[in-house]
Each structure stands twice: as structure tokens, then as C-alpha cells.
GROMACS .gro file of C-alpha atoms in nm:
model
  249
    1UNK     CA    1  -1.943 -11.892  -1.752
    2UNK     CA    2  -2.075 -11.654  -1.469
    3UNK     CA    3  -1.908 -11.695  -1.163
    4UNK     CA    4  -2.257 -11.717  -0.910
    5UNK     CA    5  -2.259 -11.635  -0.542
    6UNK     CA    6  -2.189 -11.924  -0.295
    7UNK     CA    7  -2.457 -12.001  -0.033
    8UNK     CA    8  -2.199 -11.983   0.229
    9UNK     CA    9  -1.982 -11.673   0.116
   10UNK     CA   10  -1.644 -11.609   0.258
   11UNK     CA   11  -1.562 -11.250   0.379
   12UNK     CA   12  -1.337 -11.078   0.149
   13UNK     CA   13  -1.285 -10.796  -0.142
   14UNK     CA   14  -1.601 -10.912  -0.348
   15UNK     CA   15  -1.586 -10.587  -0.534
   16UNK     CA   16  -1.252 -10.579  -0.618
   17UNK     CA   17  -1.262 -10.948  -0.717
   18UNK     CA   18  -1.549 -10.860  -0.972
   19UNK     CA   19  -1.399 -10.544  -1.130
   20UNK     CA   20  -1.055 -10.741  -1.158
   21UNK     CA   21  -1.217 -11.037  -1.349
   22UNK     CA   22  -1.413 -10.762  -1.544
   23UNK     CA   23  -1.114 -10.589  -1.640
   24UNK     CA   24  -0.924 -10.896  -1.724
   25UNK     CA   25  -1.201 -10.981  -1.967
   26UNK     CA   26  -1.189 -10.656  -2.122
   27UNK     CA   27  -1.378 -10.442  -1.948
   28UNK     CA   28  -1.680 -10.510  -2.213
   29UNK     CA   29  -2.008 -10.610  -2.144
   30UNK     CA   30  -2.001 -11.031  -2.072
   31UNK     CA   31  -2.039 -11.269  -1.789
   32UNK     CA   32  -1.910 -11.041  -1.508
   33UNK     CA   33  -2.208 -10.929  -1.304
   34UNK     CA   34  -2.232 -10.706  -0.964
   35UNK     CA   35  -2.487 -10.849  -0.721
   36UNK     CA   36  -2.580 -10.663  -0.413
   37UNK     CA   37  -2.768 -10.852  -0.134
   38UNK     CA   38  -2.972 -10.611   0.079
   39UNK     CA   39  -3.046 -10.726   0.456
   40UNK     CA   40  -3.440 -10.781   0.388
   41UNK     CA   41  -3.335 -11.073   0.140
   42UNK     CA   42  -3.399 -10.857  -0.184
   43UNK     CA   43  -3.097 -10.889  -0.456
   44UNK     CA   44  -3.036 -10.642  -0.712
   45UNK     CA   45  -2.794 -10.754  -1.044
   46UNK     CA   46  -2.623 -10.513  -1.275
   47UNK     CA   47  -2.327 -10.555  -1.531
   48UNK     CA   48  -1.985 -10.531  -1.391
   49UNK     CA   49  -1.877 -10.359  -1.728
   50UNK     CA   50  -2.068 -10.055  -1.614
   51UNK     CA   51  -1.761  -9.986  -1.428
   52UNK     CA   52  -1.558  -9.936  -1.739
   53UNK     CA   53  -1.810  -9.769  -1.973
   54UNK     CA   54  -1.681  -9.488  -2.194
   55UNK     CA   55  -1.827  -9.130  -2.129
   56UNK     CA   56  -2.093  -9.128  -2.418
   57UNK     CA   57  -2.242  -9.458  -2.219
   58UNK     CA   58  -2.268  -9.279  -1.895
   59UNK     CA   59  -2.601  -9.150  -1.743
   60UNK     CA   60  -2.644  -8.794  -1.772
   61UNK     CA   61  -2.572  -8.652  -1.441
   62UNK     CA   62  -2.222  -8.809  -1.444
   63UNK     CA   63  -2.155  -8.645  -1.785
   64UNK     CA   64  -2.273  -8.318  -1.603
   65UNK     CA   65  -2.052  -8.369  -1.326
   66UNK     CA   66  -1.761  -8.401  -1.529
   67UNK     CA   67  -1.850  -8.054  -1.693
   68UNK     CA   68  -1.876  -7.947  -1.304
   69UNK     CA   69  -1.542  -8.028  -1.215
   70UNK     CA   70  -1.268  -7.787  -1.151
   71UNK     CA   71  -0.928  -7.815  -1.048
   72UNK     CA   72  -0.739  -8.054  -0.857
   73UNK     CA   73  -1.003  -8.360  -0.784
   74UNK     CA   74  -1.014  -8.644  -0.524
   75UNK     CA   75  -1.254  -8.941  -0.640
   76UNK     CA   76  -1.395  -9.088  -0.362
   77UNK     CA   77  -1.506  -9.425  -0.423
   78UNK     CA   78  -1.342  -9.447  -0.743
   79UNK     CA   79  -1.375  -9.802  -0.817
   80UNK     CA   80  -1.219  -9.935  -1.124
   81UNK     CA   81  -1.121  -9.587  -1.250
   82UNK     CA   82  -1.391  -9.500  -1.500
   83UNK     CA   83  -1.397  -9.143  -1.379
   84UNK     CA   84  -1.056  -9.078  -1.309
   85UNK     CA   85  -0.933  -9.199  -1.665
   86UNK     CA   86  -1.151  -8.931  -1.826
   87UNK     CA   87  -1.076  -8.651  -1.576
   88UNK     CA   88  -0.701  -8.742  -1.619
   89UNK     CA   89  -0.711  -8.745  -1.985
   90UNK     CA   90  -0.855  -8.381  -1.964
   91UNK     CA   91  -0.575  -8.231  -1.785
   92UNK     CA   92  -0.689  -8.252  -1.437
   93UNK     CA   93  -0.478  -8.362  -1.144
   94UNK     CA   94  -0.678  -8.656  -0.998
   95UNK     CA   95  -0.651  -8.916  -0.716
   96UNK     CA   96  -0.900  -9.212  -0.634
   97UNK     CA   97  -0.973  -9.381  -0.314
   98UNK     CA   98  -1.195  -9.678  -0.256
   99UNK     CA   99  -1.180  -9.927   0.039
  100UNK     CA  100  -1.165 -10.214  -0.220
  101UNK     CA  101  -0.775 -10.307  -0.248
  102UNK     CA  102  -0.857 -10.504  -0.566
  103UNK     CA  103  -1.038 -10.197  -0.728
  104UNK     CA  104  -0.731  -9.977  -0.657
  105UNK     CA  105  -0.498 -10.294  -0.832
  106UNK     CA  106  -0.719 -10.241  -1.176
  107UNK     CA  107  -0.680  -9.834  -1.128
  108UNK     CA  108  -0.265  -9.921  -1.096
  109UNK     CA  109  -0.284 -10.175  -1.425
  110UNK     CA  110  -0.486  -9.868  -1.597
  111UNK     CA  111  -0.182  -9.650  -1.483
  112UNK     CA  112  -0.438  -9.413  -1.259
  113UNK     CA  113  -0.337  -9.300  -0.933
  114UNK     CA  114  -0.554  -9.439  -0.639
  115UNK     CA  115  -0.508  -9.519  -0.299
  116UNK     CA  116  -0.675  -9.775  -0.060
  117UNK     CA  117  -0.891  -9.579   0.206
  118UNK     CA  118  -1.224  -9.530   0.336
  119UNK     CA  119  -1.459  -9.219   0.341
  120UNK     CA  120  -1.466  -9.255   0.721
  121UNK     CA  121  -1.067  -9.223   0.728
  122UNK     CA  122  -0.880  -9.097   0.422
  123UNK     CA  123  -0.540  -9.153   0.639
  124UNK     CA  124  -0.259  -8.942   0.546
  125UNK     CA  125  -0.412  -8.723   0.280
  126UNK     CA  126  -0.427  -8.360   0.321
  127UNK     CA  127  -0.587  -8.038   0.196
  128UNK     CA  128  -0.518  -7.977  -0.181
  129UNK     CA  129  -0.859  -8.095  -0.346
  130UNK     CA  130  -1.040  -7.829  -0.530
  131UNK     CA  131  -1.331  -8.105  -0.615
  132UNK     CA  132  -1.424  -8.407  -0.449
  133UNK     CA  133  -1.648  -8.625  -0.623
  134UNK     CA  134  -1.881  -8.900  -0.538
  135UNK     CA  135  -2.019  -9.058  -0.885
  136UNK     CA  136  -2.248  -9.349  -0.951
  137UNK     CA  137  -2.467  -9.284  -0.676
  138UNK     CA  138  -2.187  -9.194  -0.477
  139UNK     CA  139  -2.342  -9.008  -0.206
  140UNK     CA  140  -2.451  -9.300  -0.062
  141UNK     CA  141  -2.135  -9.338   0.083
  142UNK     CA  142  -2.258  -9.087   0.344
  143UNK     CA  143  -2.438  -9.378   0.503
  144UNK     CA  144  -2.687  -9.241   0.739
  145UNK     CA  145  -2.837  -8.952   0.937
  146UNK     CA  146  -2.581  -8.994   1.215
  147UNK     CA  147  -2.240  -9.070   1.023
  148UNK     CA  148  -2.317  -8.810   0.741
  149UNK     CA  149  -2.203  -8.497   0.960
  150UNK     CA  150  -1.865  -8.688   1.073
  151UNK     CA  151  -1.790  -8.794   0.682
  152UNK     CA  152  -1.892  -8.463   0.561
  153UNK     CA  153  -1.621  -8.294   0.829
  154UNK     CA  154  -1.362  -8.569   0.680
  155UNK     CA  155  -1.386  -8.436   0.329
  156UNK     CA  156  -1.330  -8.078   0.452
  157UNK     CA  157  -1.033  -8.174   0.603
  158UNK     CA  158  -0.901  -8.287   0.249
  159UNK     CA  159  -1.046  -7.990   0.062
  160UNK     CA  160  -0.900  -7.630  -0.044
  161UNK     CA  161  -1.068  -7.312   0.090
  162UNK     CA  162  -1.379  -7.297  -0.147
  163UNK     CA  163  -1.396  -7.627  -0.295
  164UNK     CA  164  -1.697  -7.847  -0.372
  165UNK     CA  165  -1.846  -8.163  -0.333
  166UNK     CA  166  -1.971  -8.313  -0.667
  167UNK     CA  167  -2.200  -8.633  -0.577
  168UNK     CA  168  -2.489  -8.824  -0.744
  169UNK     CA  169  -2.800  -8.998  -0.625
  170UNK     CA  170  -3.173  -9.048  -0.666
  171UNK     CA  171  -3.482  -8.988  -0.505
  172UNK     CA  172  -3.567  -9.304  -0.307
  173UNK     CA  173  -3.926  -9.217  -0.315
  174UNK     CA  174  -3.913  -9.300  -0.690
  175UNK     CA  175  -3.887  -9.689  -0.606
  176UNK     CA  176  -4.256  -9.813  -0.540
  177UNK     CA  177  -4.251 -10.162  -0.555
  178UNK     CA  178  -4.402 -10.350  -0.284
  179UNK     CA  179  -4.057 -10.469  -0.130
  180UNK     CA  180  -3.927 -10.118  -0.161
  181UNK     CA  181  -4.220  -9.976   0.010
  182UNK     CA  182  -4.219 -10.209   0.296
  183UNK     CA  183  -3.849 -10.150   0.334
  184UNK     CA  184  -3.906  -9.785   0.353
  185UNK     CA  185  -4.164  -9.813   0.578
  186UNK     CA  186  -3.966 -10.008   0.826
  187UNK     CA  187  -3.659  -9.727   0.787
  188UNK     CA  188  -3.904  -9.447   0.882
  189UNK     CA  189  -4.038  -9.663   1.189
  190UNK     CA  190  -3.647  -9.675   1.320
  191UNK     CA  191  -3.573  -9.331   1.256
  192UNK     CA  192  -3.350  -9.392   0.959
  193UNK     CA  193  -3.333  -9.233   0.639
  194UNK     CA  194  -3.618  -9.313   0.404
  195UNK     CA  195  -3.338  -9.472   0.102
  196UNK     CA  196  -3.097  -9.608   0.394
  197UNK     CA  197  -3.009  -9.963   0.292
  198UNK     CA  198  -2.799 -10.230   0.448
  199UNK     CA  199  -2.623 -10.427   0.195
  200UNK     CA  200  -2.315 -10.636   0.078
  201UNK     CA  201  -2.129 -10.726  -0.253
  202UNK     CA  202  -2.147 -11.076  -0.338
  203UNK     CA  203  -1.952 -11.245  -0.636
  204UNK     CA  204  -1.887 -11.626  -0.648
  205UNK     CA  205  -1.759 -11.727  -0.299
  206UNK     CA  206  -1.702 -11.381  -0.176
  207UNK     CA  207  -1.919 -11.140   0.048
  208UNK     CA  208  -1.813 -10.814   0.129
  209UNK     CA  209  -1.892 -10.691   0.510
  210UNK     CA  210  -2.247 -10.586   0.549
  211UNK     CA  211  -2.264 -10.179   0.506
  212UNK     CA  212  -2.494  -9.898   0.525
  213UNK     CA  213  -2.571  -9.687   0.198
  214UNK     CA  214  -2.810  -9.380   0.137
  215UNK     CA  215  -2.998  -9.287  -0.160
  216UNK     CA  216  -3.062  -8.937  -0.078
  217UNK     CA  217  -3.341  -8.690  -0.216
  218UNK     CA  218  -3.218  -8.348  -0.229
  219UNK     CA  219  -3.406  -8.212   0.093
  220UNK     CA  220  -3.222  -8.514   0.277
  221UNK     CA  221  -2.877  -8.389   0.150
  222UNK     CA  222  -2.976  -8.030   0.264
  223UNK     CA  223  -3.074  -8.153   0.627
  224UNK     CA  224  -2.749  -8.355   0.645
  225UNK     CA  225  -2.532  -8.106   0.567
  226UNK     CA  226  -2.658  -7.862   0.834
  227UNK     CA  227  -2.446  -7.774   1.042
  228UNK     CA  228  -2.151  -7.924   0.880
  229UNK     CA  229  -1.859  -7.722   0.666
  230UNK     CA  230  -2.058  -7.780   0.395
  231UNK     CA  231  -2.371  -7.596   0.227
  232UNK     CA  232  -2.584  -7.719  -0.065
  233UNK     CA  233  -2.544  -7.508  -0.320
  234UNK     CA  234  -2.747  -7.623  -0.610
  235UNK     CA  235  -2.890  -7.957  -0.724
  236UNK     CA  236  -2.886  -8.041  -1.165
  237UNK     CA  237  -3.172  -8.310  -1.199
  238UNK     CA  238  -3.140  -8.545  -1.497
  239UNK     CA  239  -3.344  -8.825  -1.631
  240UNK     CA  240  -3.391  -9.029  -1.298
  241UNK     CA  241  -3.078  -8.911  -1.106
  242UNK     CA  242  -2.969  -8.586  -0.963
  243UNK     CA  243  -2.639  -8.424  -0.942
  244UNK     CA  244  -2.574  -8.210  -0.619
  245UNK     CA  245  -2.292  -7.950  -0.527
  246UNK     CA  246  -2.209  -7.860  -0.204
  247UNK     CA  247  -1.964  -7.574  -0.123
  248UNK     CA  248  -1.699  -7.550   0.169
  249UNK     CA  249  -1.814  -7.253   0.353
   0.00000   0.00000   0.00000
């Protein structure tokens, strides 16, 4: 039976518990559901099995990202290792990093190299990566207008000369329901990015801490990169999402 979220959650590794349960059920479509709670009371459900999908089931932008990867790879926000496993099998030297202890444990069970860490502090990692990837709307980890320059600088610290960031997102202006338009209007009123969300992950009796996550149009990303060590080089537009490539100056 589905493990429904509780009204009074415990703060903990909700994402890790979710992907661990899904992995132990075989990683296939089933009862385990990812649940995102936004701070305006909106809820978003999606199958946790998406974190274990094979390559041919991925979004077009994630498949294009895999084709664009070169050299050694750092997968930031690697989750349960969906992309890590494909790149490893293609012969890349790959390392994942994720804030979720449970997700990193699942990677270990799958024989994948991953460490616990956040984009804001990649710890003892040093230079040596040619491609830094942020898949599955992973550019959202840049958080906000204020935080993005610091986070991009942290990524530059672990990048080889000439390295690229390959990340996906979608234009938040494509969300046009009344609830989304009201949220966007509130963002603009407070000087935030149009697609900046304040969310947390919920699963069973657990909830993550609240965090900022930003859906970025290409023009947003170009502006955020200005004055950082990165330049937006090009954008590949898919069916709904886009893939951006930034290059280290």
C-alpha cells in the first residue's frame, strides 16, 4: 500500500527513504510516489520509479545531455544514480554527489560511486571534472538570484579548464494555471525569479527541510551566469524542457 504523508511530519531524509523503498521494490512503477509540497499549499505527485528509468524512457533533453558529455563527470544531485549508471557503462569516470544520505546509499547498493554533499559545499572534492551535469530539472539547484553566483563559483572550483556544465530546466512561463500565475506574480512582487519555488519533499512520516528551487528560462540562466566563471554557450530545446551548456571561461 502507498505510504501516505503524515499531517505532522518528522524532519529527515524523506527523499532518501522514498528512493530506498522504491529500489527495494525493484525500481519499477508501483506504489512509491514522490510528493513535493510547495509553501503556498500546492502539492505535486510523480512516480518514484522515474529515478530508475532506463535510457529509452528518459526525457529528450536528458538523452541529449548524455550524448553531450565528455571526459570525467560530476553528477550533482545524482539521486539514486539513474544517469550515473548509464555514463559508467559508457566508459566515463563518474562521481555522484547528493545531499540525501539515503540516495547515496542506494547508489552504493547499485555499485555506483557517490558521496554525500551539497552544491553549496562540495567538501573535499577538487578539480578534475570535464563535465558537470544537473539532470532532471537539475538547474533548479541554483536556487535563486542571490545564491546562484556563489553556487556557480563552487562548481568552478572542481572543474577542469574548459569544462562545461550541462543542465536541464523548463521555462516557468509555460505554467499558466491560476495557482501558478498567482505564485509567479508573488515572486515578481518580491524580486524573486519567476520560477523560484520554496518546497520540501514529503514521504510517509518524513519531510525534508524547506529549500529553494528555481525553474529557469534560458534568459534567466544567462543573467545568473553574468559575472561568474561560466558563460552560457548554447541551449538545446526539447519538447517541453531545455538543455543548457555553460562553459568555464
